[in-house]
């Protein structure tokens, strides 16, 4: 089988698949149109997010048998068309779930204890203790939206913090020893912290909007390491200003480009989030560790070999 790899990934993908007899071609720079002109010659594609695999692309991929995404989200692929064309979709959420979970906990502790702000102040000669008094995680109720690979890994990490972990998911019977499954309404009544772990779909776009925030009984902290468009920025900013949202840890932003490599634009809402002391922003790096780079790649290789060797 001939496989086209469109993004730079861990070298083990090419090494291990080549050793099993697959022909690997790498093209990290050609445009969508240039890739379109040659895609009919390939049986498989390995991607991250650089090229959108839309209906037009897939219909031109006459011999394509699979698409493997090194990562979790599949929104860059027209899954409906892929299914009609019998193209198998493969992803690797198992590879970076631990990295995502660690960043969720890390960002929350930094946010609740004002560690980032106070560190910058001290480095600039400002010594404030009372103003930087933190809030403990112990005794809080942590609400997870979406209990797949990422959500479960977060719940597991929280097991030693003395928090009650609850979650809401559209699928039933997912409860385990680390978290209790509840309705969305019960989560909104109990949660002190809300963390999003959803795939991006039409249903999950702007999941956290003004209506969702208003339904929260408590003032709360918000964490988003899933997709930027799942939080409506204007609603988030209004809630931050009003004190309904006590703080936000954002690894993803509504303003990201589809490839997740940069921001689309600068505007007043984005500037507010970047400048607010109540907000931590990181550049889409949850799940982006030295270890996860290898694990993501290994999961992809293993799944390709199971299905196509």
mmCIF file of C-alpha atoms in Angstrom:
data_model
loop_
_atom_site.group_PDB
_atom_site.id
_atom_site.type_symbol
_atom_site.label_atom_id
_atom_site.label_comp_id
_atom_site.label_asym_id
_atom_site.label_seq_id
_atom_site.Cartn_x
_atom_site.Cartn_y
_atom_site.Cartn_z
ATOM 1 C CA UNK A 1 0.000 0.000 0.000
ATOM 2 C CA UNK A 2 1.139 3.508 -0.808
ATOM 3 C CA UNK A 3 0.680 6.083 1.970
ATOM 4 C CA UNK A 4 0.990 9.869 1.795
ATOM 5 C CA UNK A 5 2.033 11.624 5.001
ATOM 6 C CA UNK A 6 0.974 15.283 4.898
ATOM 7 C CA UNK A 7 2.308 16.577 8.234
ATOM 8 C CA UNK A 8 5.540 16.176 10.155
ATOM 9 C CA UNK A 9 5.126 13.489 12.807
ATOM 10 C CA UNK A 10 7.388 11.246 14.824
ATOM 11 C CA UNK A 11 9.799 9.405 12.532
ATOM 12 C CA UNK A 12 8.670 6.033 13.876
ATOM 13 C CA UNK A 13 5.593 6.201 11.617
ATOM 14 C CA UNK A 14 7.627 6.091 8.422
ATOM 15 C CA UNK A 15 10.221 3.734 9.884
ATOM 16 C CA UNK A 16 7.828 1.115 11.205
ATOM 17 C CA UNK A 17 5.400 1.178 8.290
ATOM 18 C CA UNK A 18 8.255 1.023 5.753
ATOM 19 C CA UNK A 19 9.666 -1.969 7.607
ATOM 20 C CA UNK A 20 6.303 -3.709 7.125
ATOM 21 C CA UNK A 21 6.334 -3.123 3.372
ATOM 22 C CA UNK A 22 4.266 0.052 3.090
ATOM 23 C CA UNK A 23 5.482 2.702 0.645
ATOM 24 C CA UNK A 24 5.620 6.057 2.442
ATOM 25 C CA UNK A 25 5.773 9.404 0.630
ATOM 26 C CA UNK A 26 6.079 12.590 2.663
ATOM 27 C CA UNK A 27 4.793 15.943 1.446
ATOM 28 C CA UNK A 28 4.747 18.612 4.134
ATOM 29 C CA UNK A 29 4.553 21.728 1.986
ATOM 30 C CA UNK A 30 2.397 21.263 -1.135
ATOM 31 C CA UNK A 31 -0.892 23.140 -1.310
ATOM 32 C CA UNK A 32 -4.363 21.645 -1.238
ATOM 33 C CA UNK A 33 -4.586 21.837 -5.034
ATOM 34 C CA UNK A 34 -1.178 20.238 -5.544
ATOM 35 C CA UNK A 35 -2.071 17.368 -3.231
ATOM 36 C CA UNK A 36 -5.430 16.991 -4.971
ATOM 37 C CA UNK A 37 -3.715 16.395 -8.305
ATOM 38 C CA UNK A 38 -1.838 13.333 -7.049
ATOM 39 C CA UNK A 39 -4.030 11.879 -4.309
ATOM 40 C CA UNK A 40 -5.564 9.259 -6.618
ATOM 41 C CA UNK A 41 -2.255 7.376 -6.527
ATOM 42 C CA UNK A 42 -2.416 6.687 -2.767
ATOM 43 C CA UNK A 43 -4.151 4.049 -0.661
ATOM 44 C CA UNK A 44 -3.800 5.899 2.653
ATOM 45 C CA UNK A 45 -3.245 9.358 4.119
ATOM 46 C CA UNK A 46 -1.673 10.273 7.450
ATOM 47 C CA UNK A 47 -2.454 13.815 8.611
ATOM 48 C CA UNK A 48 -2.649 16.161 11.547
ATOM 49 C CA UNK A 49 -4.531 19.288 10.426
ATOM 50 C CA UNK A 50 -2.693 21.025 7.569
ATOM 51 C CA UNK A 51 -4.958 20.023 4.652
ATOM 52 C CA UNK A 52 -8.781 19.893 4.895
ATOM 53 C CA UNK A 53 -10.042 16.595 3.534
ATOM 54 C CA UNK A 54 -13.376 17.815 2.210
ATOM 55 C CA UNK A 55 -15.882 16.189 -0.141
ATOM 56 C CA UNK A 56 -14.083 17.388 -3.262
ATOM 57 C CA UNK A 57 -10.775 16.015 -2.006
ATOM 58 C CA UNK A 58 -12.171 12.619 -1.042
ATOM 59 C CA UNK A 59 -14.083 12.159 -4.289
ATOM 60 C CA UNK A 60 -10.792 12.662 -6.158
ATOM 61 C CA UNK A 61 -9.001 10.106 -3.966
ATOM 62 C CA UNK A 62 -10.125 7.178 -6.117
ATOM 63 C CA UNK A 63 -7.996 4.509 -4.424
ATOM 64 C CA UNK A 64 -8.079 5.795 -0.859
ATOM 65 C CA UNK A 65 -8.750 3.112 1.741
ATOM 66 C CA UNK A 66 -8.009 4.976 4.967
ATOM 67 C CA UNK A 67 -7.270 8.332 6.581
ATOM 68 C CA UNK A 68 -5.263 8.278 9.802
ATOM 69 C CA UNK A 69 -5.178 11.411 11.954
ATOM 70 C CA UNK A 70 -2.349 11.762 14.452
ATOM 71 C CA UNK A 71 -4.556 13.236 17.156
ATOM 72 C CA UNK A 72 -8.106 13.002 18.431
ATOM 73 C CA UNK A 73 -10.378 15.455 16.587
ATOM 74 C CA UNK A 74 -11.671 14.533 13.130
ATOM 75 C CA UNK A 75 -13.519 17.742 12.228
ATOM 76 C CA UNK A 76 -11.050 18.500 9.420
ATOM 77 C CA UNK A 77 -12.343 15.442 7.542
ATOM 78 C CA UNK A 78 -15.703 15.082 5.777
ATOM 79 C CA UNK A 79 -16.637 11.944 7.701
ATOM 80 C CA UNK A 80 -19.986 11.527 5.949
ATOM 81 C CA UNK A 81 -18.389 11.431 2.512
ATOM 82 C CA UNK A 82 -15.615 9.147 3.771
ATOM 83 C CA UNK A 83 -18.207 6.683 5.036
ATOM 84 C CA UNK A 84 -20.075 6.703 1.717
ATOM 85 C CA UNK A 85 -16.810 5.988 -0.107
ATOM 86 C CA UNK A 86 -15.839 3.210 2.346
ATOM 87 C CA UNK A 87 -12.767 5.108 3.524
ATOM 88 C CA UNK A 88 -11.830 4.000 7.032
ATOM 89 C CA UNK A 89 -11.117 6.783 9.531
ATOM 90 C CA UNK A 90 -8.476 6.244 12.201
ATOM 91 C CA UNK A 91 -7.455 8.566 15.032
ATOM 92 C CA UNK A 92 -5.309 8.285 18.152
ATOM 93 C CA UNK A 93 -6.872 9.899 21.250
ATOM 94 C CA UNK A 94 -5.231 7.214 23.379
ATOM 95 C CA UNK A 95 -1.852 8.745 22.540
ATOM 96 C CA UNK A 96 -2.259 12.162 24.156
ATOM 97 C CA UNK A 97 -4.975 11.699 26.782
ATOM 98 C CA UNK A 98 -2.456 11.656 29.630
ATOM 99 C CA UNK A 99 -0.796 14.840 28.411
ATOM 100 C CA UNK A 100 -4.166 16.594 28.112
ATOM 101 C CA UNK A 101 -5.176 15.485 31.605
ATOM 102 C CA UNK A 102 -1.954 16.772 33.147
ATOM 103 C CA UNK A 103 -2.343 20.153 31.463
ATOM 104 C CA UNK A 104 -5.954 20.473 32.643
ATOM 105 C CA UNK A 105 -4.914 19.938 36.264
ATOM 106 C CA UNK A 106 -1.824 22.111 35.869
ATOM 107 C CA UNK A 107 -3.670 25.054 34.329
ATOM 108 C CA UNK A 108 -6.376 24.875 36.970
ATOM 109 C CA UNK A 109 -3.904 24.912 39.856
ATOM 110 C CA UNK A 110 -2.031 27.826 38.322
ATOM 111 C CA UNK A 111 -5.288 29.717 37.794
ATOM 112 C CA UNK A 112 -6.838 29.080 41.213
ATOM 113 C CA UNK A 113 -3.611 29.881 43.059
ATOM 114 C CA UNK A 114 -2.680 32.911 40.917
ATOM 115 C CA UNK A 115 0.763 31.406 40.355
ATOM 116 C CA UNK A 116 1.383 32.908 36.928
ATOM 117 C CA UNK A 117 0.269 36.398 37.932
ATOM 118 C CA UNK A 118 2.155 36.463 41.228
ATOM 119 C CA UNK A 119 5.321 35.124 39.601
ATOM 120 C CA UNK A 120 5.310 37.927 37.021
ATOM 121 C CA UNK A 121 4.670 40.483 39.760
ATOM 122 C CA UNK A 122 7.598 39.280 41.882
ATOM 123 C CA UNK A 123 9.906 39.313 38.855
ATOM 124 C CA UNK A 124 8.915 42.953 38.388
ATOM 125 C CA UNK A 125 9.597 43.864 42.002
ATOM 126 C CA UNK A 126 5.973 43.657 43.184
ATOM 127 C CA UNK A 127 5.400 41.670 46.392
ATOM 128 C CA UNK A 128 1.687 41.051 47.052
ATOM 129 C CA UNK A 129 0.523 38.300 49.404
ATOM 130 C CA UNK A 130 -3.066 39.050 50.366
ATOM 131 C CA UNK A 131 -4.001 40.021 46.820
ATOM 132 C CA UNK A 132 -2.666 36.672 45.595
ATOM 133 C CA UNK A 133 -4.423 34.474 48.135
ATOM 134 C CA UNK A 134 -5.391 31.275 46.339
ATOM 135 C CA UNK A 135 -8.414 28.989 46.300
ATOM 136 C CA UNK A 136 -8.053 25.292 47.141
ATOM 137 C CA UNK A 137 -9.202 22.578 44.786
ATOM 138 C CA UNK A 138 -10.022 20.200 47.645
ATOM 139 C CA UNK A 139 -13.724 20.038 48.448
ATOM 140 C CA UNK A 140 -14.836 21.395 45.072
ATOM 141 C CA UNK A 141 -17.063 19.629 42.524
ATOM 142 C CA UNK A 142 -15.345 19.160 39.174
ATOM 143 C CA UNK A 143 -17.718 18.823 36.206
ATOM 144 C CA UNK A 144 -16.534 17.155 33.008
ATOM 145 C CA UNK A 145 -18.443 17.579 29.743
ATOM 146 C CA UNK A 146 -17.662 14.570 27.557
ATOM 147 C CA UNK A 147 -16.362 11.362 29.080
ATOM 148 C CA UNK A 148 -14.218 9.804 26.384
ATOM 149 C CA UNK A 149 -10.471 9.247 26.447
ATOM 150 C CA UNK A 150 -9.661 12.779 27.599
ATOM 151 C CA UNK A 151 -12.442 13.155 30.137
ATOM 152 C CA UNK A 152 -11.657 9.814 31.757
ATOM 153 C CA UNK A 153 -7.948 10.654 31.987
ATOM 154 C CA UNK A 154 -8.772 13.959 33.708
ATOM 155 C CA UNK A 155 -11.040 12.231 36.225
ATOM 156 C CA UNK A 156 -8.323 9.705 37.006
ATOM 157 C CA UNK A 157 -5.764 12.473 37.636
ATOM 158 C CA UNK A 158 -8.144 14.194 40.047
ATOM 159 C CA UNK A 159 -8.634 11.124 42.231
ATOM 160 C CA UNK A 160 -6.026 12.287 44.753
ATOM 161 C CA UNK A 161 -7.200 15.896 45.079
ATOM 162 C CA UNK A 162 -10.220 15.378 47.334
ATOM 163 C CA UNK A 163 -12.711 16.630 44.769
ATOM 164 C CA UNK A 164 -16.067 15.217 43.733
ATOM 165 C CA UNK A 165 -15.886 14.452 40.011
ATOM 166 C CA UNK A 166 -19.085 14.342 37.983
ATOM 167 C CA UNK A 167 -19.588 14.219 34.235
ATOM 168 C CA UNK A 168 -22.217 14.571 31.548
ATOM 169 C CA UNK A 169 -22.119 12.630 28.289
ATOM 170 C CA UNK A 170 -24.715 11.869 25.629
ATOM 171 C CA UNK A 171 -23.833 8.169 25.876
ATOM 172 C CA UNK A 172 -25.273 6.241 28.848
ATOM 173 C CA UNK A 173 -23.609 3.959 31.390
ATOM 174 C CA UNK A 174 -20.092 5.445 31.324
ATOM 175 C CA UNK A 175 -19.712 5.856 35.085
ATOM 176 C CA UNK A 176 -16.592 4.367 36.690
ATOM 177 C CA UNK A 177 -14.666 4.515 39.959
ATOM 178 C CA UNK A 178 -13.308 7.966 39.143
ATOM 179 C CA UNK A 179 -16.486 9.911 38.277
ATOM 180 C CA UNK A 180 -20.275 9.861 38.571
ATOM 181 C CA UNK A 181 -22.473 10.330 35.522
ATOM 182 C CA UNK A 182 -25.144 13.022 35.877
ATOM 183 C CA UNK A 183 -27.545 14.984 33.724
ATOM 184 C CA UNK A 184 -26.446 18.288 32.264
ATOM 185 C CA UNK A 185 -28.844 20.023 34.637
ATOM 186 C CA UNK A 186 -27.329 18.325 37.703
ATOM 187 C CA UNK A 187 -23.830 19.203 36.566
ATOM 188 C CA UNK A 188 -24.866 22.830 36.191
ATOM 189 C CA UNK A 189 -26.336 22.795 39.695
ATOM 190 C CA UNK A 190 -23.297 21.268 41.428
ATOM 191 C CA UNK A 191 -20.099 22.108 39.540
ATOM 192 C CA UNK A 192 -17.513 24.605 40.779
ATOM 193 C CA UNK A 193 -15.327 23.855 37.759
ATOM 194 C CA UNK A 194 -16.329 22.878 34.215
ATOM 195 C CA UNK A 195 -13.883 21.215 31.810
ATOM 196 C CA UNK A 196 -14.763 20.543 28.158
ATOM 197 C CA UNK A 197 -13.735 17.303 26.444
ATOM 198 C CA UNK A 198 -15.995 17.104 23.407
ATOM 199 C CA UNK A 199 -15.418 16.537 19.700
ATOM 200 C CA UNK A 200 -16.372 19.542 17.606
ATOM 201 C CA UNK A 201 -19.742 18.929 15.925
ATOM 202 C CA UNK A 202 -22.699 21.091 14.979
ATOM 203 C CA UNK A 203 -24.249 20.118 18.309
ATOM 204 C CA UNK A 204 -21.191 21.016 20.377
ATOM 205 C CA UNK A 205 -20.372 24.313 18.661
ATOM 206 C CA UNK A 206 -20.826 27.123 21.210
ATOM 207 C CA UNK A 207 -21.716 24.561 23.864
ATOM 208 C CA UNK A 208 -20.750 27.126 26.476
ATOM 209 C CA UNK A 209 -22.781 30.184 25.601
ATOM 210 C CA UNK A 210 -24.831 32.714 27.530
ATOM 211 C CA UNK A 211 -27.625 30.216 28.154
ATOM 212 C CA UNK A 212 -25.256 27.566 29.507
ATOM 213 C CA UNK A 213 -23.521 30.059 31.775
ATOM 214 C CA UNK A 214 -26.798 31.448 33.111
ATOM 215 C CA UNK A 215 -27.899 27.910 34.019
ATOM 216 C CA UNK A 216 -24.845 27.407 36.246
ATOM 217 C CA UNK A 217 -25.942 27.708 39.875
ATOM 218 C CA UNK A 218 -22.491 28.603 41.238
ATOM 219 C CA UNK A 219 -19.836 30.999 40.091
ATOM 220 C CA UNK A 220 -17.321 28.690 38.421
ATOM 221 C CA UNK A 221 -13.988 28.156 36.696
ATOM 222 C CA UNK A 222 -13.968 27.124 33.019
ATOM 223 C CA UNK A 223 -11.333 24.967 31.308
ATOM 224 C CA UNK A 224 -11.265 24.339 27.566
ATOM 225 C CA UNK A 225 -8.655 22.044 26.044
ATOM 226 C CA UNK A 226 -11.018 20.676 23.378
ATOM 227 C CA UNK A 227 -11.891 23.066 20.540
ATOM 228 C CA UNK A 228 -12.077 26.853 20.599
ATOM 229 C CA UNK A 229 -15.445 27.139 18.885
ATOM 230 C CA UNK A 230 -17.119 25.246 21.716
ATOM 231 C CA UNK A 231 -16.982 28.395 23.857
ATOM 232 C CA UNK A 232 -18.641 31.600 22.687
ATOM 233 C CA UNK A 233 -16.020 34.199 23.510
ATOM 234 C CA UNK A 234 -18.419 37.118 23.920
ATOM 235 C CA UNK A 235 -20.465 35.144 26.455
ATOM 236 C CA UNK A 236 -17.298 34.106 28.286
ATOM 237 C CA UNK A 237 -16.087 37.707 28.495
ATOM 238 C CA UNK A 238 -19.442 38.959 29.772
ATOM 239 C CA UNK A 239 -19.384 36.272 32.478
ATOM 240 C CA UNK A 240 -15.786 37.092 33.448
ATOM 241 C CA UNK A 241 -16.659 40.773 33.797
ATOM 242 C CA UNK A 242 -19.740 39.928 35.867
ATOM 243 C CA UNK A 243 -17.845 37.494 38.103
ATOM 244 C CA UNK A 244 -20.022 34.530 37.103
ATOM 245 C CA UNK A 245 -16.930 32.869 35.638
ATOM 246 C CA UNK A 246 -14.177 33.220 38.224
ATOM 247 C CA UNK A 247 -11.416 32.372 35.794
ATOM 248 C CA UNK A 248 -10.798 30.562 32.509
ATOM 249 C CA UNK A 249 -7.975 28.282 31.382
ATOM 250 C CA UNK A 250 -8.003 28.202 27.588
ATOM 251 C CA UNK A 251 -5.697 26.059 25.490
ATOM 252 C CA UNK A 252 -7.903 26.675 22.455
ATOM 253 C CA UNK A 253 -9.556 29.820 21.124
ATOM 254 C CA UNK A 254 -12.498 30.593 18.889
ATOM 255 C CA UNK A 255 -10.118 32.597 16.712
ATOM 256 C CA UNK A 256 -7.715 29.780 15.772
ATOM 257 C CA UNK A 257 -7.055 28.890 12.160
ATOM 258 C CA UNK A 258 -8.339 25.467 11.020
ATOM 259 C CA UNK A 259 -4.768 24.125 11.127
ATOM 260 C CA UNK A 260 -4.469 25.249 14.795
ATOM 261 C CA UNK A 261 -1.079 26.807 14.020
ATOM 262 C CA UNK A 262 -1.976 30.440 14.622
ATOM 263 C CA UNK A 263 -4.774 32.940 15.291
ATOM 264 C CA UNK A 264 -7.003 34.242 12.529
ATOM 265 C CA UNK A 265 -7.278 37.848 13.650
ATOM 266 C CA UNK A 266 -6.940 40.350 16.435
ATOM 267 C CA UNK A 267 -10.071 41.979 17.790
ATOM 268 C CA UNK A 268 -11.224 43.524 21.082
ATOM 269 C CA UNK A 269 -12.616 40.243 22.448
ATOM 270 C CA UNK A 270 -9.401 38.370 21.777
ATOM 271 C CA UNK A 271 -7.372 41.185 23.289
ATOM 272 C CA UNK A 272 -9.497 41.097 26.428
ATOM 273 C CA UNK A 273 -8.846 37.374 26.895
ATOM 274 C CA UNK A 274 -5.114 37.812 26.307
ATOM 275 C CA UNK A 275 -4.840 40.684 28.765
ATOM 276 C CA UNK A 276 -7.191 39.532 31.538
ATOM 277 C CA UNK A 277 -5.686 38.416 34.849
ATOM 278 C CA UNK A 278 -8.568 35.954 35.118
ATOM 279 C CA UNK A 279 -7.545 34.057 31.985
ATOM 280 C CA UNK A 280 -4.681 31.704 31.164
ATOM 281 C CA UNK A 281 -4.134 31.137 27.429
ATOM 282 C CA UNK A 282 -1.797 28.553 25.905
ATOM 283 C CA UNK A 283 -1.172 27.884 22.164
ATOM 284 C CA UNK A 284 -3.104 24.613 21.672
ATOM 285 C CA UNK A 285 -0.466 22.538 23.458
ATOM 286 C CA UNK A 286 -2.605 20.350 25.719
ATOM 287 C CA UNK A 287 -1.570 16.886 24.611
ATOM 288 C CA UNK A 288 1.594 18.318 23.021
ATOM 289 C CA UNK A 289 4.393 16.655 24.998
ATOM 290 C CA UNK A 290 7.602 14.825 24.165
ATOM 291 C CA UNK A 291 5.985 11.598 25.302
ATOM 292 C CA UNK A 292 2.687 12.103 23.490
ATOM 293 C CA UNK A 293 4.428 12.736 20.170
ATOM 294 C CA UNK A 294 5.754 9.184 20.258
ATOM 295 C CA UNK A 295 2.594 7.659 21.719
ATOM 296 C CA UNK A 296 0.315 9.318 19.149
ATOM 297 C CA UNK A 297 2.483 8.007 16.343
ATOM 298 C CA UNK A 298 2.661 4.503 17.790
ATOM 299 C CA UNK A 299 -1.111 4.279 18.168
ATOM 300 C CA UNK A 300 -1.535 5.250 14.508
ATOM 301 C CA UNK A 301 0.995 2.671 13.329
ATOM 302 C CA UNK A 302 -0.571 -0.073 15.431
ATOM 303 C CA UNK A 303 -4.073 0.674 14.130
ATOM 304 C CA UNK A 304 -2.921 0.772 10.494
ATOM 305 C CA UNK A 305 -1.154 -2.566 10.903
ATOM 306 C CA UNK A 306 -4.170 -4.181 12.596
ATOM 307 C CA UNK A 307 -6.475 -3.077 9.773
ATOM 308 C CA UNK A 308 -4.301 -3.252 6.668
ATOM 309 C CA UNK A 309 -1.299 -5.568 7.113
#
